[in-house]
Coordinates of C-alpha atoms in Angstrom, one line a residue:
Chain A
M1 CA -37.6 -205.8 -54.2
Q2 CA -36.2 -208.6 -52.0
K3 CA -38.7 -210.5 -49.7
D4 CA -38.7 -209.6 -46.0
L5 CA -37.2 -212.7 -44.4
Y6 CA -37.8 -211.4 -40.9
P7 CA -41.1 -209.5 -40.7
S8 CA -41.7 -207.8 -37.3
R9 CA -43.8 -205.0 -35.8
K10 CA -46.6 -205.6 -38.3
G11 CA -49.2 -205.2 -35.6
E12 CA -49.5 -209.0 -35.3
N13 CA -48.9 -211.1 -32.3
T14 CA -45.4 -212.4 -31.4
R15 CA -44.2 -215.4 -33.3
I16 CA -40.9 -217.2 -33.6
I17 CA -39.4 -217.7 -37.0
E18 CA -36.4 -220.0 -37.8
R19 CA -33.2 -218.2 -38.8
K20 CA -32.8 -218.1 -42.6
D21 CA -29.1 -217.1 -42.7
P22 CA -26.0 -219.2 -42.0
V23 CA -24.1 -218.3 -38.8
I24 CA -20.6 -219.3 -40.0
H25 CA -19.9 -219.3 -43.7
S26 CA -18.1 -222.5 -44.7
E27 CA -15.4 -220.8 -46.8
S28 CA -14.1 -219.0 -43.7
R29 CA -13.6 -222.1 -41.5
D30 CA -9.9 -222.6 -42.3
K31 CA -8.9 -218.9 -42.6
G32 CA -7.9 -218.1 -39.0
P33 CA -7.3 -216.5 -36.6
L34 CA -10.2 -218.5 -35.0
S35 CA -9.9 -222.3 -34.4
H36 CA -12.6 -224.7 -35.4
K37 CA -13.5 -225.0 -31.7
D38 CA -14.0 -221.2 -31.4
L39 CA -16.2 -221.3 -34.6
D40 CA -18.3 -224.2 -33.3
F41 CA -18.8 -222.4 -30.0
Y42 CA -20.0 -219.3 -31.8
E43 CA -22.2 -221.2 -34.2
N44 CA -23.9 -223.1 -31.4
N45 CA -24.1 -220.3 -28.8
G46 CA -24.1 -217.0 -30.7
Y47 CA -21.2 -215.4 -28.9
L48 CA -17.5 -215.8 -28.1
L49 CA -15.5 -214.1 -25.2
F50 CA -11.8 -213.6 -25.3
E51 CA -10.2 -212.8 -21.9
K52 CA -7.8 -209.9 -22.0
M53 CA -7.4 -209.5 -25.7
F54 CA -6.0 -206.1 -24.8
N55 CA -3.5 -205.7 -22.0
D56 CA -3.7 -203.4 -19.0
E57 CA -1.7 -200.6 -20.6
E58 CA -4.0 -200.6 -23.7
V59 CA -7.0 -200.6 -21.5
E60 CA -5.7 -197.5 -19.6
I61 CA -5.3 -195.7 -23.0
M62 CA -8.8 -196.6 -24.0
K63 CA -10.2 -195.5 -20.7
K64 CA -8.6 -192.1 -21.0
E65 CA -9.9 -191.7 -24.5
L66 CA -13.4 -192.7 -23.3
D67 CA -13.3 -190.2 -20.5
S68 CA -12.2 -187.4 -22.7
T69 CA -14.8 -188.2 -25.4
M70 CA -17.5 -188.3 -22.6
K71 CA -16.3 -184.9 -21.4
E72 CA -16.3 -183.4 -24.8
N73 CA -19.9 -184.5 -25.3
E74 CA -21.2 -183.4 -21.9
S75 CA -22.8 -180.2 -23.0
R76 CA -24.0 -181.5 -26.4
D77 CA -27.6 -182.3 -26.8
A78 CA -27.6 -184.4 -30.0
D79 CA -29.1 -187.6 -31.3
D80 CA -25.7 -189.4 -30.9
V81 CA -25.4 -188.5 -27.2
I82 CA -27.6 -190.6 -25.0
K83 CA -28.3 -189.5 -21.4
E84 CA -29.8 -191.3 -18.5
P85 CA -33.6 -191.1 -18.4
G86 CA -34.5 -188.1 -16.2
S87 CA -31.0 -186.8 -15.8
N88 CA -28.3 -185.1 -17.7
E89 CA -25.7 -187.8 -17.2
I90 CA -24.2 -189.4 -20.4
R91 CA -24.7 -193.1 -20.9
S92 CA -23.5 -193.5 -24.4
V93 CA -21.9 -191.6 -27.2
F94 CA -22.6 -192.9 -30.7
E95 CA -20.6 -192.8 -33.9
T96 CA -17.2 -192.8 -32.3
H97 CA -15.6 -194.5 -35.3
K98 CA -15.5 -191.4 -37.4
D99 CA -13.4 -188.3 -37.9
G100 CA -10.0 -190.0 -37.7
N101 CA -10.0 -190.2 -34.0
F102 CA -8.7 -192.8 -31.6
F103 CA -11.8 -195.0 -31.7
Q104 CA -11.8 -195.0 -35.5
E105 CA -8.2 -196.4 -35.4
L106 CA -9.2 -198.9 -32.7
S107 CA -12.2 -200.1 -34.9
K108 CA -9.7 -201.0 -37.6
N109 CA -7.4 -202.9 -35.3
E110 CA -6.5 -206.2 -36.9
R111 CA -6.9 -208.1 -33.7
I112 CA -10.7 -207.5 -33.8
V113 CA -11.3 -206.9 -37.5
K114 CA -9.8 -210.3 -38.5
V115 CA -12.1 -212.1 -36.0
A116 CA -15.1 -210.2 -37.4
E117 CA -14.1 -211.0 -40.9
Q118 CA -13.8 -214.7 -40.2
L119 CA -17.1 -214.8 -38.2
L120 CA -19.0 -213.1 -41.1
G121 CA -17.0 -214.8 -43.9
D122 CA -16.6 -211.5 -45.7
Q123 CA -14.9 -208.1 -45.6
V124 CA -16.5 -205.8 -43.1
Y125 CA -17.4 -202.2 -42.4
I126 CA -18.6 -200.5 -39.2
N127 CA -22.3 -200.0 -39.3
Q128 CA -22.4 -198.3 -35.9
S129 CA -20.3 -197.7 -32.9
R130 CA -20.6 -196.3 -29.4
I131 CA -18.9 -196.0 -26.1
N132 CA -21.0 -196.8 -23.0
F133 CA -20.7 -195.8 -19.4
K134 CA -23.0 -197.5 -16.9
P135 CA -22.5 -195.9 -13.5
G136 CA -22.3 -197.8 -10.2
F137 CA -25.1 -197.7 -7.6
K138 CA -27.8 -196.8 -10.1
G139 CA -27.0 -198.4 -13.5
K140 CA -30.3 -199.1 -15.2
E141 CA -31.3 -202.5 -16.5
F142 CA -31.5 -203.1 -20.2
Y143 CA -34.3 -205.5 -21.1
W144 CA -33.9 -208.5 -23.4
H145 CA -33.6 -207.7 -27.1
S146 CA -32.1 -208.9 -30.3
D147 CA -30.2 -206.0 -31.9
F148 CA -31.0 -207.4 -35.4
E149 CA -34.7 -206.9 -34.8
T150 CA -34.2 -203.2 -34.5
W151 CA -31.5 -202.9 -37.1
H152 CA -33.7 -204.8 -39.6
V153 CA -37.0 -203.1 -38.9
E154 CA -35.7 -199.5 -38.2
D155 CA -32.4 -199.3 -40.0
G156 CA -32.9 -201.5 -43.0
M157 CA -30.3 -204.3 -42.4
P158 CA -31.5 -207.1 -44.7
N159 CA -29.8 -210.2 -43.4
M160 CA -28.3 -211.6 -40.3
R161 CA -24.6 -211.1 -41.2
A162 CA -23.3 -208.7 -38.6
V163 CA -21.5 -209.1 -35.3
S164 CA -21.2 -206.8 -32.3
C165 CA -17.8 -206.4 -30.7
S166 CA -17.7 -205.2 -27.1
I167 CA -14.3 -204.2 -25.6
V168 CA -14.9 -204.1 -21.8
L169 CA -12.8 -201.5 -20.1
T170 CA -13.8 -202.4 -16.5
D171 CA -13.8 -205.7 -14.8
N172 CA -17.2 -207.4 -15.3
Y173 CA -18.4 -209.3 -12.2
E174 CA -21.5 -211.3 -11.6
Y175 CA -22.7 -208.5 -9.4
N176 CA -22.2 -205.3 -11.4
G177 CA -24.8 -206.0 -14.1
P178 CA -22.8 -207.9 -16.7
L179 CA -24.3 -208.5 -20.2
M180 CA -26.5 -211.7 -20.1
L181 CA -26.9 -213.8 -23.2
I182 CA -29.3 -216.7 -24.1
P183 CA -27.1 -219.4 -25.7
G184 CA -28.5 -220.4 -29.1
S185 CA -31.1 -217.7 -29.2
H186 CA -29.5 -216.4 -32.5
K187 CA -31.0 -219.3 -34.3
W188 CA -34.5 -217.9 -33.9
F189 CA -36.1 -214.6 -34.8
V190 CA -38.7 -213.3 -32.4
S191 CA -41.1 -211.3 -34.5
C192 CA -42.5 -208.7 -32.2
P193 CA -46.0 -207.0 -32.1
G194 CA -46.6 -203.3 -32.5
E195 CA -45.7 -200.8 -35.1
T196 CA -42.7 -198.5 -35.3
P197 CA -43.5 -194.7 -35.2
D198 CA -41.5 -192.3 -37.3
A199 CA -38.0 -191.5 -35.9
N200 CA -38.4 -194.1 -33.1
Y201 CA -34.6 -194.1 -32.7
K202 CA -34.7 -190.7 -30.9
S203 CA -36.3 -192.2 -27.8
S204 CA -35.8 -196.0 -28.1
L205 CA -32.3 -195.9 -26.6
Q206 CA -33.5 -194.3 -23.5
K207 CA -36.4 -196.6 -22.9
Q208 CA -37.3 -199.6 -25.0
E209 CA -40.9 -200.0 -25.9
L210 CA -40.9 -201.6 -29.3
G211 CA -39.1 -204.8 -30.4
V212 CA -39.6 -206.2 -26.9
P213 CA -40.0 -210.0 -26.9
D214 CA -42.9 -211.3 -24.9
N215 CA -42.5 -213.5 -21.8
E216 CA -43.6 -216.6 -23.5
S217 CA -41.0 -216.3 -26.3
M218 CA -38.3 -215.5 -23.8
K219 CA -39.2 -218.5 -21.7
W220 CA -39.2 -220.7 -24.8
L221 CA -35.7 -219.4 -25.8
V222 CA -34.3 -220.1 -22.4
D223 CA -35.9 -223.5 -22.3
Q224 CA -34.2 -224.3 -25.7
A225 CA -30.9 -223.4 -23.9
G226 CA -31.6 -226.0 -21.2
G227 CA -32.5 -223.2 -18.7
R228 CA -29.1 -221.6 -19.1
I229 CA -28.4 -217.8 -19.2
D230 CA -24.8 -216.9 -19.7
R231 CA -23.0 -213.8 -18.4
A232 CA -20.1 -212.0 -20.0
T233 CA -17.9 -211.7 -17.0
G234 CA -14.1 -211.2 -17.2
P235 CA -11.3 -208.7 -16.5
A236 CA -10.9 -205.4 -18.3
G237 CA -9.5 -205.8 -21.8
S238 CA -11.7 -208.8 -22.5
V239 CA -13.6 -208.7 -25.8
L240 CA -17.0 -210.2 -26.4
F241 CA -18.2 -210.9 -30.0
F242 CA -21.9 -211.6 -30.2
E243 CA -24.1 -212.4 -33.2
C244 CA -26.5 -209.6 -34.2
N245 CA -29.5 -211.7 -33.4
T246 CA -28.4 -213.1 -30.0
M247 CA -30.9 -212.3 -27.4
H248 CA -29.2 -210.3 -24.6
G249 CA -29.9 -207.9 -21.8
S250 CA -28.5 -206.8 -18.5
A251 CA -29.8 -206.3 -15.0
G252 CA -29.3 -203.0 -13.1
N253 CA -26.1 -202.3 -11.3
I254 CA -26.3 -201.4 -7.6
S255 CA -22.7 -202.3 -6.9
P256 CA -20.2 -199.5 -6.5
Y257 CA -18.4 -200.5 -9.7
P258 CA -19.2 -198.6 -12.8
R259 CA -19.0 -200.4 -16.2
S260 CA -17.7 -199.0 -19.4
N261 CA -17.1 -200.5 -22.8
V262 CA -16.4 -199.7 -26.5
F263 CA -18.9 -201.2 -28.9
F264 CA -18.4 -201.7 -32.6
V265 CA -20.9 -203.3 -35.0
Y266 CA -19.2 -205.0 -37.9
N267 CA -21.5 -205.7 -40.9
S268 CA -20.6 -207.8 -43.9
I269 CA -19.9 -205.6 -47.0
T270 CA -22.5 -207.6 -48.9
N271 CA -25.2 -206.9 -46.2
K272 CA -25.3 -203.1 -46.7
L273 CA -28.4 -201.4 -45.5
Q274 CA -31.4 -200.8 -47.7
E275 CA -34.7 -199.0 -47.3
P276 CA -36.5 -200.7 -44.3
F277 CA -39.4 -202.9 -45.3
S278 CA -41.6 -200.7 -43.1
G279 CA -40.9 -197.7 -45.4
K280 CA -40.0 -195.6 -42.4
E281 CA -37.1 -193.2 -42.6
P282 CA -34.1 -194.4 -40.5
R283 CA -31.3 -192.3 -39.0
P284 CA -29.6 -190.2 -41.7
E285 CA -26.3 -192.1 -41.2
F286 CA -28.0 -195.3 -42.1
V287 CA -29.3 -193.9 -45.3
A288 CA -25.7 -193.0 -46.1
N289 CA -24.6 -196.6 -45.2
R290 CA -26.8 -197.9 -48.1
E291 CA -24.1 -197.2 -50.7
N292 CA -21.3 -195.1 -49.3
V293 CA -19.3 -197.7 -47.4
Q294 CA -15.9 -199.2 -48.0
P295 CA -14.5 -202.4 -46.4
I296 CA -12.0 -201.8 -43.6
T297 CA -8.3 -202.4 -44.3
P298 CA -7.1 -203.8 -41.0
I299 CA -4.2 -201.9 -39.4
S300 CA -1.5 -203.2 -37.1
G301 CA -2.3 -204.3 -33.6
D302 CA -0.5 -201.5 -31.8
I303 CA -2.7 -199.3 -29.6
S304 CA -1.4 -195.8 -29.2
S305 CA -3.1 -192.7 -27.7
R306 CA -3.3 -189.3 -29.2
I307 CA -3.4 -187.8 -25.7
K308 CA -0.5 -185.5 -25.0
K309 CA 1.5 -186.9 -22.1
Chain B
M1 CA -33.6 -194.3 29.6
Q2 CA -30.9 -196.3 27.8
K3 CA -28.4 -194.4 25.5
D4 CA -29.0 -194.7 21.8
L5 CA -26.0 -196.7 20.6
Y6 CA -26.9 -196.4 17.0
P7 CA -28.3 -192.9 16.2
S8 CA -29.5 -192.5 12.7
R9 CA -31.8 -190.1 10.7
K10 CA -31.1 -187.2 13.0
G11 CA -30.9 -184.9 10.0
E12 CA -27.1 -185.1 10.1
N13 CA -24.8 -186.3 7.4
T14 CA -24.0 -190.0 7.0
R15 CA -21.3 -191.4 9.3
I16 CA -20.0 -194.8 10.0
I17 CA -20.1 -196.0 13.6
E18 CA -18.3 -199.1 14.9
R19 CA -20.6 -201.9 16.1
K20 CA -21.1 -202.0 19.8
D21 CA -22.7 -205.5 20.2
P22 CA -21.0 -208.9 20.0
V23 CA -21.8 -211.0 16.9
I24 CA -21.4 -214.4 18.5
H25 CA -21.9 -214.7 22.3
S26 CA -19.0 -216.7 23.8
E27 CA -21.3 -218.9 25.9
S28 CA -22.9 -220.4 22.8
R29 CA -19.8 -221.5 21.0
D30 CA -19.9 -225.1 22.1
K31 CA -23.6 -225.6 22.2
G32 CA -24.3 -226.8 18.7
P33 CA -25.7 -227.5 16.1
L34 CA -23.1 -225.1 14.5
S35 CA -19.4 -225.9 14.3
H36 CA -16.7 -223.4 15.3
K37 CA -16.0 -223.0 11.6
D38 CA -19.6 -222.0 10.9
L39 CA -19.6 -219.6 13.8
D40 CA -16.3 -218.1 12.7
F41 CA -17.6 -217.6 9.2
Y42 CA -20.8 -215.9 10.5
E43 CA -18.8 -213.7 12.9
N44 CA -16.4 -212.6 10.1
N45 CA -18.9 -212.3 7.2
G46 CA -22.3 -211.7 8.8
Y47 CA -24.1 -214.5 7.1
L48 CA -24.2 -218.3 6.6
L49 CA -25.8 -220.3 3.8
F50 CA -26.9 -224.0 4.2
E51 CA -27.5 -225.7 0.9
K52 CA -30.7 -227.8 0.9
M53 CA -31.5 -227.7 4.6
F54 CA -35.0 -228.7 3.4
N55 CA -35.5 -231.4 0.9
D56 CA -37.5 -231.2 -2.4
E57 CA -40.6 -232.7 -0.9
E58 CA -40.6 -230.2 2.0
V59 CA -40.0 -227.4 -0.5
E60 CA -43.1 -228.5 -2.5
I61 CA -45.2 -228.3 0.6
M62 CA -43.9 -224.8 1.4
K63 CA -44.5 -223.6 -2.1
K64 CA -48.1 -224.8 -2.0
E65 CA -48.7 -223.1 1.3
L66 CA -47.1 -219.9 -0.1
D67 CA -49.3 -220.0 -3.2
S68 CA -52.4 -220.4 -1.2
T69 CA -51.5 -217.7 1.3
M70 CA -50.8 -215.3 -1.6
K71 CA -54.2 -216.2 -3.1
E72 CA -56.0 -215.7 0.2
N73 CA -54.5 -212.2 0.4
E74 CA -55.0 -211.1 -3.2
S75 CA -58.1 -209.0 -2.6
R76 CA -57.0 -207.7 0.8
D77 CA -55.7 -204.2 0.9
A78 CA -53.9 -204.1 4.3
D79 CA -50.6 -202.9 5.8
D80 CA -49.3 -206.5 5.9
V81 CA -49.9 -207.1 2.1
I82 CA -47.3 -205.4 0.0
K83 CA -48.0 -205.0 -3.7
E84 CA -45.7 -204.0 -6.6
P85 CA -45.4 -200.3 -7.1
G86 CA -48.0 -199.2 -9.6
S87 CA -49.8 -202.6 -9.8
N88 CA -52.1 -204.9 -7.9
E89 CA -49.6 -207.8 -7.8
I90 CA -48.6 -209.1 -4.4
R91 CA -44.9 -209.0 -3.6
S92 CA -45.0 -209.9 0.1
V93 CA -47.4 -211.0 2.8
F94 CA -46.3 -210.1 6.3
E95 CA -47.0 -211.6 9.7
T96 CA -47.3 -215.2 8.4
H97 CA -46.1 -216.6 11.7
K98 CA -49.3 -216.1 13.5
D99 CA -52.8 -217.7 13.9
G100 CA -51.6 -221.3 14.2
N101 CA -51.0 -221.7 10.5
F102 CA -48.4 -223.7 8.5
F103 CA -45.8 -220.9 8.6
Q104 CA -46.2 -220.5 12.4
E105 CA -45.3 -224.1 12.7
L106 CA -42.4 -223.8 10.3
S107 CA -41.1 -220.8 12.2
K108 CA -40.7 -223.0 15.3
N109 CA -39.0 -225.8 13.4
E110 CA -36.0 -226.9 15.4
R111 CA -33.7 -227.1 12.4
I112 CA -33.8 -223.4 12.0
V113 CA -34.6 -222.3 15.6
K114 CA -31.6 -224.0 17.1
V115 CA -29.3 -222.3 14.6
A116 CA -30.9 -218.9 15.5
E117 CA -30.6 -219.6 19.2
Q118 CA -26.9 -220.5 18.8
L119 CA -26.2 -217.5 16.6
L120 CA -27.8 -215.1 19.1
G121 CA -26.7 -216.9 22.3
D122 CA -30.2 -216.8 23.7
Q123 CA -33.7 -218.0 23.5
V124 CA -35.5 -216.3 20.6
Y125 CA -38.9 -215.1 19.4
I126 CA -40.1 -214.1 15.9
N127 CA -40.1 -210.3 15.6
Q128 CA -41.5 -210.4 12.1
S129 CA -42.0 -212.7 9.2
R130 CA -43.1 -212.6 5.6
I131 CA -43.3 -214.6 2.4
N132 CA -41.9 -213.0 -0.7
F133 CA -42.7 -213.5 -4.4
K134 CA -40.4 -211.8 -6.9
P135 CA -41.7 -212.4 -10.4
G136 CA -39.6 -213.2 -13.4
F137 CA -39.0 -210.7 -16.3
K138 CA -39.8 -207.7 -14.1
G139 CA -38.6 -208.3 -10.6
K140 CA -37.6 -204.9 -9.1
E141 CA -34.3 -204.2 -7.5
F142 CA -34.0 -203.7 -3.8
Y143 CA -31.3 -201.2 -3.0
W144 CA -28.6 -201.7 -0.3
H145 CA -29.8 -201.5 3.3
S146 CA -29.2 -202.8 6.8
D147 CA -32.4 -204.1 8.2
F148 CA -31.2 -203.2 11.7
E149 CA -31.1 -199.5 10.8
T150 CA -34.9 -199.5 10.1
W151 CA -35.7 -201.9 12.9
H152 CA -33.8 -199.7 15.4
V153 CA -35.0 -196.3 14.2
E154 CA -38.6 -197.2 13.2
D155 CA -39.5 -200.2 15.3
G156 CA -37.5 -199.7 18.5
M157 CA -35.1 -202.7 18.4
P158 CA -32.4 -201.6 20.9
N159 CA -29.4 -203.8 20.1
M160 CA -27.9 -205.9 17.3
R161 CA -29.0 -209.3 18.5
A162 CA -31.3 -210.5 15.8
V163 CA -30.9 -212.7 12.7
S164 CA -32.9 -213.1 9.5
C165 CA -33.6 -216.5 8.2
S166 CA -34.5 -216.8 4.5
I167 CA -35.8 -220.2 3.3
V168 CA -35.5 -220.1 -0.5
L169 CA -38.2 -221.9 -2.4
T170 CA -36.9 -221.5 -5.9
D171 CA -33.4 -222.1 -7.3
N172 CA -31.3 -218.9 -6.9
Y173 CA -29.0 -218.3 -9.8
E174 CA -26.5 -215.6 -10.5
Y175 CA -28.9 -214.3 -13.2
N176 CA -32.3 -214.1 -11.4
G177 CA -31.5 -211.3 -8.9
P178 CA -30.1 -213.3 -5.9
L179 CA -29.6 -211.5 -2.6
M180 CA -26.2 -209.8 -2.6
L181 CA -24.3 -209.3 0.7
I182 CA -21.3 -207.2 1.7
P183 CA -19.1 -209.5 3.7
G184 CA -18.1 -208.0 7.1
S185 CA -20.5 -205.0 6.7
H186 CA -22.4 -206.1 9.9
K187 CA -19.4 -204.8 11.9
W188 CA -20.3 -201.2 11.0
F189 CA -23.4 -199.1 11.5
V190 CA -24.1 -196.6 8.7
S191 CA -25.9 -193.7 10.4
C192 CA -28.1 -192.2 7.7
P193 CA -29.3 -188.7 7.1
G194 CA -32.9 -187.5 7.0
E195 CA -35.7 -187.8 9.4
T196 CA -38.4 -190.4 9.6
P197 CA -42.0 -189.2 9.1
D198 CA -44.9 -190.7 11.0
A199 CA -46.0 -194.1 9.9
N200 CA -43.2 -194.4 7.4
Y201 CA -43.6 -198.2 7.3
K202 CA -46.8 -197.8 5.2
S203 CA -44.8 -196.7 2.2
S204 CA -41.2 -197.7 2.8
L205 CA -41.6 -201.3 1.7
Q206 CA -42.7 -200.3 -1.7
K207 CA -40.0 -197.7 -2.2
Q208 CA -37.1 -197.0 0.0
E209 CA -36.3 -193.4 0.6
L210 CA -35.0 -193.3 4.2
G211 CA -32.3 -195.4 5.8
V212 CA -30.5 -195.4 2.4
P213 CA -26.7 -195.5 2.8
D214 CA -24.8 -193.0 0.6
N215 CA -22.4 -194.0 -2.1
E216 CA -19.3 -193.1 -0.2
S217 CA -20.2 -195.4 2.7
M218 CA -21.2 -198.2 0.4
K219 CA -17.9 -197.9 -1.4
W220 CA -16.0 -197.9 1.9
L221 CA -17.9 -201.1 3.1
V222 CA -17.1 -202.9 -0.1
D223 CA -13.5 -201.8 0.1
Q224 CA -13.3 -203.2 3.6
A225 CA -14.4 -206.5 2.1
G226 CA -11.6 -206.4 -0.4
G227 CA -13.9 -205.5 -3.2
R228 CA -16.0 -208.6 -2.8
I229 CA -19.8 -208.8 -3.0
D230 CA -21.3 -212.2 -2.2
R231 CA -24.5 -213.7 -3.7
A232 CA -26.8 -216.1 -2.0
T233 CA -27.1 -218.6 -4.8
G234 CA -28.2 -222.2 -4.3
P235 CA -30.9 -224.7 -4.9
A236 CA -34.5 -224.5 -3.5
G237 CA -34.5 -225.6 0.1
S238 CA -31.3 -223.7 1.0
V239 CA -31.5 -221.5 4.0
L240 CA -29.6 -218.2 4.5
F241 CA -29.1 -216.8 7.9
F242 CA -27.9 -213.2 7.9
E243 CA -27.1 -210.8 10.7
C244 CA -29.6 -208.0 11.3
N245 CA -27.0 -205.4 10.4
T246 CA -25.4 -207.0 7.3
M247 CA -25.7 -204.7 4.3
H248 CA -27.6 -206.4 1.5
G249 CA -29.7 -205.7 -1.6
S250 CA -30.6 -207.3 -4.9
A251 CA -30.6 -206.3 -8.5
G252 CA -33.7 -206.7 -10.6
N253 CA -34.7 -210.0 -12.2
I254 CA -35.2 -210.0 -16.0
S255 CA -34.8 -213.7 -16.2
P256 CA -37.9 -215.9 -16.8
Y257 CA -37.4 -217.4 -13.3
P258 CA -39.4 -216.1 -10.4
R259 CA -38.0 -216.2 -6.9
S260 CA -39.9 -216.9 -3.7
N261 CA -38.9 -217.3 -0.2
V262 CA -40.1 -217.4 3.4
F263 CA -38.5 -215.0 5.8
F264 CA -38.4 -215.1 9.6
V265 CA -36.6 -212.6 11.8
Y266 CA -35.5 -214.2 15.1
N267 CA -34.7 -211.7 17.9
S268 CA -33.1 -212.5 21.2
I269 CA -35.7 -212.6 24.0
T270 CA -33.5 -210.1 25.9
N271 CA -33.5 -207.7 22.9
K272 CA -37.3 -207.0 23.0
L273 CA -38.5 -203.8 21.3
Q274 CA -38.9 -200.6 23.2
E275 CA -40.1 -197.1 22.3
P276 CA -37.9 -195.9 19.4
F277 CA -35.5 -193.1 20.3
S278 CA -37.1 -191.0 17.6
G279 CA -40.3 -191.0 19.7
K280 CA -42.3 -191.9 16.6
E281 CA -45.1 -194.5 16.8
P282 CA -44.1 -197.8 15.2
R283 CA -46.5 -200.5 13.7
P284 CA -49.0 -201.6 16.3
E285 CA -47.6 -205.2 16.4
F286 CA -44.2 -203.8 17.4
V287 CA -45.7 -202.0 20.3
A288 CA -47.2 -205.4 21.4
N289 CA -43.7 -206.9 21.0
R290 CA -42.3 -204.7 23.7
E291 CA -43.7 -207.0 26.5
N292 CA -46.0 -209.5 25.1
V293 CA -43.6 -212.1 23.6
Q294 CA -42.6 -215.6 24.8
P295 CA -39.5 -217.5 23.7
I296 CA -40.1 -220.2 21.0
T297 CA -40.2 -223.8 22.1
P298 CA -38.6 -225.6 19.1
I299 CA -40.7 -228.4 17.6
S300 CA -39.7 -231.5 15.7
G301 CA -38.1 -231.2 12.3
D302 CA -41.0 -232.8 10.4
I303 CA -42.7 -230.5 7.8
S304 CA -46.3 -231.4 7.1
S305 CA -48.9 -229.5 5.2
R306 CA -52.4 -228.6 6.3
I307 CA -53.5 -228.6 2.7
K308 CA -56.2 -231.2 2.0
K309 CA -55.0 -233.7 -0.6

């Protein structure tokens, strides 16, 4: 068996490990659609924001599809429907890229897939997806975390060769709890203390308790960034790509403006999931993702809705 | 007895009442130190921010005094020491403008007193004061509120003729939970539902439950402002003056950067407290403030510390 390059939750104290994987793979530098400048920014900072990659009409279609998917799932009480702690309101619906629906088609859209392919230097598949709705007035904070830490420890993602793509469907302002990112934090792995219980995924999306970096490591990462914390603000239709190990979080949202987005995680086809080093059993869909995945064939950039007019 | 111009917490639903008091009093327009431009901004928006009104050396002195005041109060369990909900950490110490200490001297400093006098068009006294410490990583949000609503209903402040002065002792960034303000919101009074229990002040500073504007009113106020929410960001030493009825709040702070500030509330000497219209008994110091207050005689702009070097 392969060596665990990124051990975490072994009951030890926090420690910071240098990243072992490349960020940009050299063979993809000249492939396009991204310029060298874009690639350099991503390599140095761990994210890349495109303003209005989708136009207003496309955003309207996506919003309608998001609303109807939320409604369809209102009465379901399943692992892939995440509700607000202490309430019945839906915050996220997972696995929206399946069953031939609108979001599956969107996830194959060449505008985003080709960016993901170039960033990962490989063909890609969707490892997970979700749509998120963060209400105004009472949107909860999401504390700092690296997605990779969880995906590695709980789901069995071996290497850092995945990228998250967030299509924002509402204007993101400084004051409605935008995603915050620590520039350059993807170059370091914060190995966290604690141990993962069985089926941790059932509760961890409501309230994080494991994989939480300590204050000292967070301070260190921000210091490495020269004290900067960046925010993904921009108009609806903007798309944020961020590296799987980029430390990110968001404050609560007391503004009247809700936030919603579509979220796809593209993983390199050569970075398929395996049994986690912890030996714990992951979500069933991630066991399926160990073998049973095919690379995406990108489809034309046209966004159309299945909604009857 | 005077009529209650701003009834609230009468058990009714929320309603929005037009402000009955002037914001700027005409006789003070040409008095200085503020320009007409400053006064117009304050009149229209309900706040005014001065970058670095105090220099770095002065900020250092204030920070040391704040630290030592916090330490002196660590083991005290009194109404004027506010701790984090569910912990023993100090968040605020009240009534710091008394007993001839450093903060009393600071509260009389002519740089800020003369601004307060011009904004209120009158001589002023300190109705309350506090120093605040909001830790990094886990700073709690403070939901939208108008200070005047509480001061009127609970403490017996008859009219809108007071101004809060916040001296920020740490750099305020977009990402460490800065104060957010709704421009123009001071022109409207949001009459809140519910009824105030006796001695509400003992718990309300830890967790707000009364005097909370409803979502519809908040949306309306932000719409009136053209969808804008402003943030009081700026370097340490900046001073924010905001009108007693300006709707404000702050998101939580998950950044590593703590925030601290000194907070003085200047009230017009002709707006002295009276028995609240609710008939409830306010904090003892506010009963004393009904008669027993003298206008401040501003003192020279020099900031010096009592700390032994």
